[in-house]
Amino acid sequence: MTSSDPTAVPDPWHSLHELLAAMDAEIEQVYVERGIQGVRPRFAYPLIRLSHTGPMTIRDLAKSLGRSHSATSQTVAAMRKEGLVTSEPGPDARTRRIDLTEHARSLVPFLEAEWRATHDTVAELDREIPYAMTAVVEEVRRALDRRPMRRRILDHLVEPPR
């Protein structure tokens, strides 16, 4: 047992997680104000993609979105619960093909417009603040390419005696 609780110190990621959650809540409020119920901001990307590609397996959808299979599977389950997608057996017993419902298809034009407006908003924010968010993210990515997070953690890790 260690002498002090490391979680008593403020989490350096907390403000970023809080900011992203607040931004998602604002996007979701736009949906609600337009009478769109049961749609989360994280649904927009896969719904728009499926509208352009047609049915896909979860694995293919995850790959096309640059997301993990697990995260995509969870998102698909949530979208299915809201009646936005259907899931049918895929080409083999281990896969499922995901397709949009008619209700989801009717939402795609609005979701595409919101997607573009959100991108315009991020660009506006980048111009408004001294350090553009998109540039900072890219700088962090480059720093982690030079020296990965795992290596950095291991360089700081002081393991307790066994």
PDB file of C-alpha atoms in Angstrom:
ATOM      1  CA  MET A   1       0.000   0.000   0.000  1.00  0.00           C
ATOM      2  CA  THR A   2       1.284   3.461  -0.889  1.00  0.00           C
ATOM      3  CA  SER A   3       1.499   6.300   1.585  1.00  0.00           C
ATOM      4  CA  SER A   4      -0.799   8.687  -0.289  1.00  0.00           C
ATOM      5  CA  ASP A   5      -3.767   8.392  -2.599  1.00  0.00           C
ATOM      6  CA  PRO A   6      -2.615   9.465  -6.112  1.00  0.00           C
ATOM      7  CA  THR A   7      -6.239  10.093  -7.102  1.00  0.00           C
ATOM      8  CA  ALA A   8      -6.445  12.880  -4.505  1.00  0.00           C
ATOM      9  CA  VAL A   9      -4.425  15.045  -6.897  1.00  0.00           C
ATOM     10  CA  PRO A  10      -6.546  16.577  -9.695  1.00  0.00           C
ATOM     11  CA  ASP A  11      -6.619  14.415 -12.824  1.00  0.00           C
ATOM     12  CA  PRO A  12      -4.808  16.286 -15.635  1.00  0.00           C
ATOM     13  CA  TRP A  13      -7.253  14.792 -18.170  1.00  0.00           C
ATOM     14  CA  HIS A  14     -10.386  15.850 -16.289  1.00  0.00           C
ATOM     15  CA  SER A  15     -10.765  19.267 -17.910  1.00  0.00           C
ATOM     16  CA  LEU A  16     -10.312  17.813 -21.411  1.00  0.00           C
ATOM     17  CA  HIS A  17     -12.895  15.054 -20.788  1.00  0.00           C
ATOM     18  CA  GLU A  18     -15.240  17.621 -19.256  1.00  0.00           C
ATOM     19  CA  LEU A  19     -14.824  19.959 -22.254  1.00  0.00           C
ATOM     20  CA  LEU A  20     -15.481  17.187 -24.789  1.00  0.00           C
ATOM     21  CA  ALA A  21     -18.548  16.020 -22.837  1.00  0.00           C
ATOM     22  CA  ALA A  22     -19.882  19.595 -22.700  1.00  0.00           C
ATOM     23  CA  MET A  23     -19.350  20.034 -26.449  1.00  0.00           C
ATOM     24  CA  ASP A  24     -21.142  16.732 -27.165  1.00  0.00           C
ATOM     25  CA  ALA A  25     -24.013  17.823 -24.887  1.00  0.00           C
ATOM     26  CA  GLU A  26     -24.328  21.054 -26.880  1.00  0.00           C
ATOM     27  CA  ILE A  27     -24.447  19.106 -30.165  1.00  0.00           C
ATOM     28  CA  GLU A  28     -27.049  16.769 -28.704  1.00  0.00           C
ATOM     29  CA  GLN A  29     -29.098  19.810 -27.649  1.00  0.00           C
ATOM     30  CA  VAL A  30     -29.133  20.921 -31.307  1.00  0.00           C
ATOM     31  CA  TYR A  31     -30.678  17.533 -32.165  1.00  0.00           C
ATOM     32  CA  VAL A  32     -33.276  17.834 -29.406  1.00  0.00           C
ATOM     33  CA  GLU A  33     -34.186  21.379 -30.480  1.00  0.00           C
ATOM     34  CA  ARG A  34     -34.815  20.008 -33.989  1.00  0.00           C
ATOM     35  CA  GLY A  35     -37.063  17.254 -32.597  1.00  0.00           C
ATOM     36  CA  ILE A  36     -34.504  14.499 -33.113  1.00  0.00           C
ATOM     37  CA  GLN A  37     -34.669  12.112 -30.175  1.00  0.00           C
ATOM     38  CA  GLY A  38     -32.356   9.203 -29.364  1.00  0.00           C
ATOM     39  CA  VAL A  39     -29.445  10.388 -31.504  1.00  0.00           C
ATOM     40  CA  ARG A  40     -26.092  10.956 -29.844  1.00  0.00           C
ATOM     41  CA  PRO A  41     -23.273  12.945 -31.463  1.00  0.00           C
ATOM     42  CA  ARG A  42     -21.156   9.761 -31.629  1.00  0.00           C
ATOM     43  CA  PHE A  43     -23.821   8.239 -33.909  1.00  0.00           C
ATOM     44  CA  ALA A  44     -23.440  10.856 -36.663  1.00  0.00           C
ATOM     45  CA  TYR A  45     -20.164   9.557 -38.130  1.00  0.00           C
ATOM     46  CA  PRO A  46     -21.239   5.905 -38.542  1.00  0.00           C
ATOM     47  CA  LEU A  47     -24.747   6.849 -39.723  1.00  0.00           C
ATOM     48  CA  ILE A  48     -23.381   9.191 -42.371  1.00  0.00           C
ATOM     49  CA  ARG A  49     -20.770   6.639 -43.440  1.00  0.00           C
ATOM     50  CA  LEU A  50     -23.350   3.845 -43.729  1.00  0.00           C
ATOM     51  CA  SER A  51     -25.566   6.112 -45.821  1.00  0.00           C
ATOM     52  CA  HIS A  52     -22.741   6.482 -48.347  1.00  0.00           C
ATOM     53  CA  THR A  53     -21.361   2.938 -48.303  1.00  0.00           C
ATOM     54  CA  GLY A  54     -24.414   0.804 -47.726  1.00  0.00           C
ATOM     55  CA  PRO A  55     -24.440  -2.111 -45.292  1.00  0.00           C
ATOM     56  CA  MET A  56     -21.117  -3.040 -43.701  1.00  0.00           C
ATOM     57  CA  THR A  57     -19.863  -5.479 -41.122  1.00  0.00           C
ATOM     58  CA  ILE A  58     -18.967  -3.985 -37.760  1.00  0.00           C
ATOM     59  CA  ARG A  59     -15.300  -4.718 -38.462  1.00  0.00           C
ATOM     60  CA  ASP A  60     -15.394  -2.919 -41.826  1.00  0.00           C
ATOM     61  CA  LEU A  61     -17.328  -0.019 -40.356  1.00  0.00           C
ATOM     62  CA  ALA A  62     -14.812   0.299 -37.496  1.00  0.00           C
ATOM     63  CA  LYS A  63     -11.922   0.270 -39.951  1.00  0.00           C
ATOM     64  CA  SER A  64     -13.554   2.895 -42.181  1.00  0.00           C
ATOM     65  CA  LEU A  65     -14.122   5.159 -39.166  1.00  0.00           C
ATOM     66  CA  GLY A  66     -10.687   4.591 -37.639  1.00  0.00           C
ATOM     67  CA  ARG A  67     -12.301   3.264 -34.453  1.00  0.00           C
ATOM     68  CA  SER A  68     -11.778   0.062 -32.503  1.00  0.00           C
ATOM     69  CA  HIS A  69     -14.043  -2.920 -33.151  1.00  0.00           C
ATOM     70  CA  SER A  70     -15.152  -2.842 -29.514  1.00  0.00           C
ATOM     71  CA  ALA A  71     -16.091   0.858 -29.536  1.00  0.00           C
ATOM     72  CA  THR A  72     -17.904   0.482 -32.861  1.00  0.00           C
ATOM     73  CA  SER A  73     -19.758  -2.586 -31.618  1.00  0.00           C
ATOM     74  CA  GLN A  74     -20.940  -0.648 -28.550  1.00  0.00           C
ATOM     75  CA  THR A  75     -22.035   2.294 -30.704  1.00  0.00           C
ATOM     76  CA  VAL A  76     -23.893  -0.032 -33.098  1.00  0.00           C
ATOM     77  CA  ALA A  77     -25.673  -1.677 -30.150  1.00  0.00           C
ATOM     78  CA  ALA A  78     -26.761   1.748 -28.876  1.00  0.00           C
ATOM     79  CA  MET A  79     -27.921   2.790 -32.367  1.00  0.00           C
ATOM     80  CA  ARG A  80     -29.831  -0.481 -32.777  1.00  0.00           C
ATOM     81  CA  LYS A  81     -31.561   0.152 -29.414  1.00  0.00           C
ATOM     82  CA  GLU A  82     -32.677   3.564 -30.745  1.00  0.00           C
ATOM     83  CA  GLY A  83     -34.034   2.012 -33.962  1.00  0.00           C
ATOM     84  CA  LEU A  84     -31.399   3.609 -36.200  1.00  0.00           C
ATOM     85  CA  VAL A  85     -29.713   0.498 -37.592  1.00  0.00           C
ATOM     86  CA  THR A  86     -30.505  -3.111 -38.281  1.00  0.00           C
ATOM     87  CA  SER A  87     -28.158  -6.008 -37.770  1.00  0.00           C
ATOM     88  CA  GLU A  88     -28.281  -9.176 -39.837  1.00  0.00           C
ATOM     89  CA  PRO A  89     -25.952 -12.162 -40.149  1.00  0.00           C
ATOM     90  CA  GLY A  90     -22.931 -11.381 -42.301  1.00  0.00           C
ATOM     91  CA  PRO A  91     -21.042 -13.521 -44.798  1.00  0.00           C
ATOM     92  CA  ASP A  92     -19.973 -15.897 -42.033  1.00  0.00           C
ATOM     93  CA  ALA A  93     -21.330 -16.875 -38.617  1.00  0.00           C
ATOM     94  CA  ARG A  94     -19.020 -14.495 -36.748  1.00  0.00           C
ATOM     95  CA  THR A  95     -20.006 -11.275 -38.499  1.00  0.00           C
ATOM     96  CA  ARG A  96     -23.036  -8.986 -38.535  1.00  0.00           C
ATOM     97  CA  ARG A  97     -23.963  -6.625 -41.369  1.00  0.00           C
ATOM     98  CA  ILE A  98     -25.199  -3.257 -40.206  1.00  0.00           C
ATOM     99  CA  ASP A  99     -27.611  -1.150 -42.244  1.00  0.00           C
ATOM    100  CA  LEU A 100     -29.615   2.013 -41.694  1.00  0.00           C
ATOM    101  CA  THR A 101     -33.309   1.970 -40.924  1.00  0.00           C
ATOM    102  CA  GLU A 102     -35.592   4.244 -42.929  1.00  0.00           C
ATOM    103  CA  HIS A 103     -35.801   6.516 -39.886  1.00  0.00           C
ATOM    104  CA  ALA A 104     -32.001   6.877 -39.824  1.00  0.00           C
ATOM    105  CA  ARG A 105     -31.918   7.507 -43.581  1.00  0.00           C
ATOM    106  CA  SER A 106     -34.354  10.380 -43.096  1.00  0.00           C
ATOM    107  CA  LEU A 107     -31.994  11.937 -40.496  1.00  0.00           C
ATOM    108  CA  VAL A 108     -28.814  11.759 -42.599  1.00  0.00           C
ATOM    109  CA  PRO A 109     -29.284  15.050 -44.502  1.00  0.00           C
ATOM    110  CA  PHE A 110     -29.591  16.906 -41.191  1.00  0.00           C
ATOM    111  CA  LEU A 111     -26.667  14.974 -39.660  1.00  0.00           C
ATOM    112  CA  GLU A 112     -24.499  15.859 -42.663  1.00  0.00           C
ATOM    113  CA  ALA A 113     -25.439  19.542 -42.285  1.00  0.00           C
ATOM    114  CA  GLU A 114     -24.692  19.411 -38.547  1.00  0.00           C
ATOM    115  CA  TRP A 115     -21.355  17.640 -39.272  1.00  0.00           C
ATOM    116  CA  ARG A 116     -20.319  20.459 -41.620  1.00  0.00           C
ATOM    117  CA  ALA A 117     -21.510  23.131 -39.167  1.00  0.00           C
ATOM    118  CA  THR A 118     -19.551  21.474 -36.361  1.00  0.00           C
ATOM    119  CA  HIS A 119     -16.396  21.420 -38.504  1.00  0.00           C
ATOM    120  CA  ASP A 120     -16.935  25.110 -39.318  1.00  0.00           C
ATOM    121  CA  THR A 121     -17.358  25.776 -35.585  1.00  0.00           C
ATOM    122  CA  VAL A 122     -14.078  24.021 -34.756  1.00  0.00           C
ATOM    123  CA  ALA A 123     -12.325  26.109 -37.427  1.00  0.00           C
ATOM    124  CA  GLU A 124     -13.883  29.239 -35.935  1.00  0.00           C
ATOM    125  CA  LEU A 125     -12.674  28.250 -32.450  1.00  0.00           C
ATOM    126  CA  ASP A 126      -9.196  27.562 -33.840  1.00  0.00           C
ATOM    127  CA  ARG A 127      -9.095  31.139 -35.168  1.00  0.00           C
ATOM    128  CA  GLU A 128     -10.441  32.574 -31.918  1.00  0.00           C
ATOM    129  CA  ILE A 129      -8.033  31.038 -29.409  1.00  0.00           C
ATOM    130  CA  PRO A 130      -4.272  31.586 -29.141  1.00  0.00           C
ATOM    131  CA  TYR A 131      -3.441  27.896 -29.660  1.00  0.00           C
ATOM    132  CA  ALA A 132      -5.562  26.155 -32.265  1.00  0.00           C
ATOM    133  CA  MET A 133      -7.016  22.920 -30.856  1.00  0.00           C
ATOM    134  CA  THR A 134      -6.385  21.040 -34.070  1.00  0.00           C
ATOM    135  CA  ALA A 135      -2.741  22.203 -34.124  1.00  0.00           C
ATOM    136  CA  VAL A 136      -2.237  21.246 -30.466  1.00  0.00           C
ATOM    137  CA  VAL A 137      -3.669  17.773 -31.100  1.00  0.00           C
ATOM    138  CA  GLU A 138      -1.321  17.344 -34.064  1.00  0.00           C
ATOM    139  CA  GLU A 139       1.667  18.531 -32.005  1.00  0.00           C
ATOM    140  CA  VAL A 140       0.812  16.044 -29.242  1.00  0.00           C
ATOM    141  CA  ARG A 141       0.497  13.290 -31.867  1.00  0.00           C
ATOM    142  CA  ARG A 142       3.934  14.153 -33.284  1.00  0.00           C
ATOM    143  CA  ALA A 143       5.475  14.226 -29.796  1.00  0.00           C
ATOM    144  CA  LEU A 144       4.007  10.777 -29.121  1.00  0.00           C
ATOM    145  CA  ASP A 145       5.339   9.541 -32.464  1.00  0.00           C
ATOM    146  CA  ARG A 146       8.810  10.635 -31.343  1.00  0.00           C
ATOM    147  CA  ARG A 147       8.419   9.027 -27.923  1.00  0.00           C
ATOM    148  CA  PRO A 148       5.270   6.951 -27.340  1.00  0.00           C
ATOM    149  CA  MET A 149       3.029   7.341 -24.298  1.00  0.00           C
ATOM    150  CA  ARG A 150       3.965   3.864 -23.071  1.00  0.00           C
ATOM    151  CA  ARG A 151       7.673   4.766 -23.082  1.00  0.00           C
ATOM    152  CA  ARG A 152       6.970   8.038 -21.286  1.00  0.00           C
ATOM    153  CA  ILE A 153       4.936   6.268 -18.594  1.00  0.00           C
ATOM    154  CA  LEU A 154       7.629   3.645 -18.123  1.00  0.00           C
ATOM    155  CA  ASP A 155      10.262   6.407 -17.766  1.00  0.00           C
ATOM    156  CA  HIS A 156       8.244   7.873 -14.879  1.00  0.00           C
ATOM    157  CA  LEU A 157       7.044   4.621 -13.330  1.00  0.00           C
ATOM    158  CA  VAL A 158       8.423   3.837  -9.907  1.00  0.00           C
ATOM    159  CA  GLU A 159       7.053   0.424  -9.031  1.00  0.00           C
ATOM    160  CA  PRO A 160       6.409  -0.484  -5.433  1.00  0.00           C
ATOM    161  CA  PRO A 161       8.583  -3.187  -3.904  1.00  0.00           C
ATOM    162  CA  ARG A 162       7.112  -6.653  -4.173  1.00  0.00           C
TER     163      ARG A 162
END
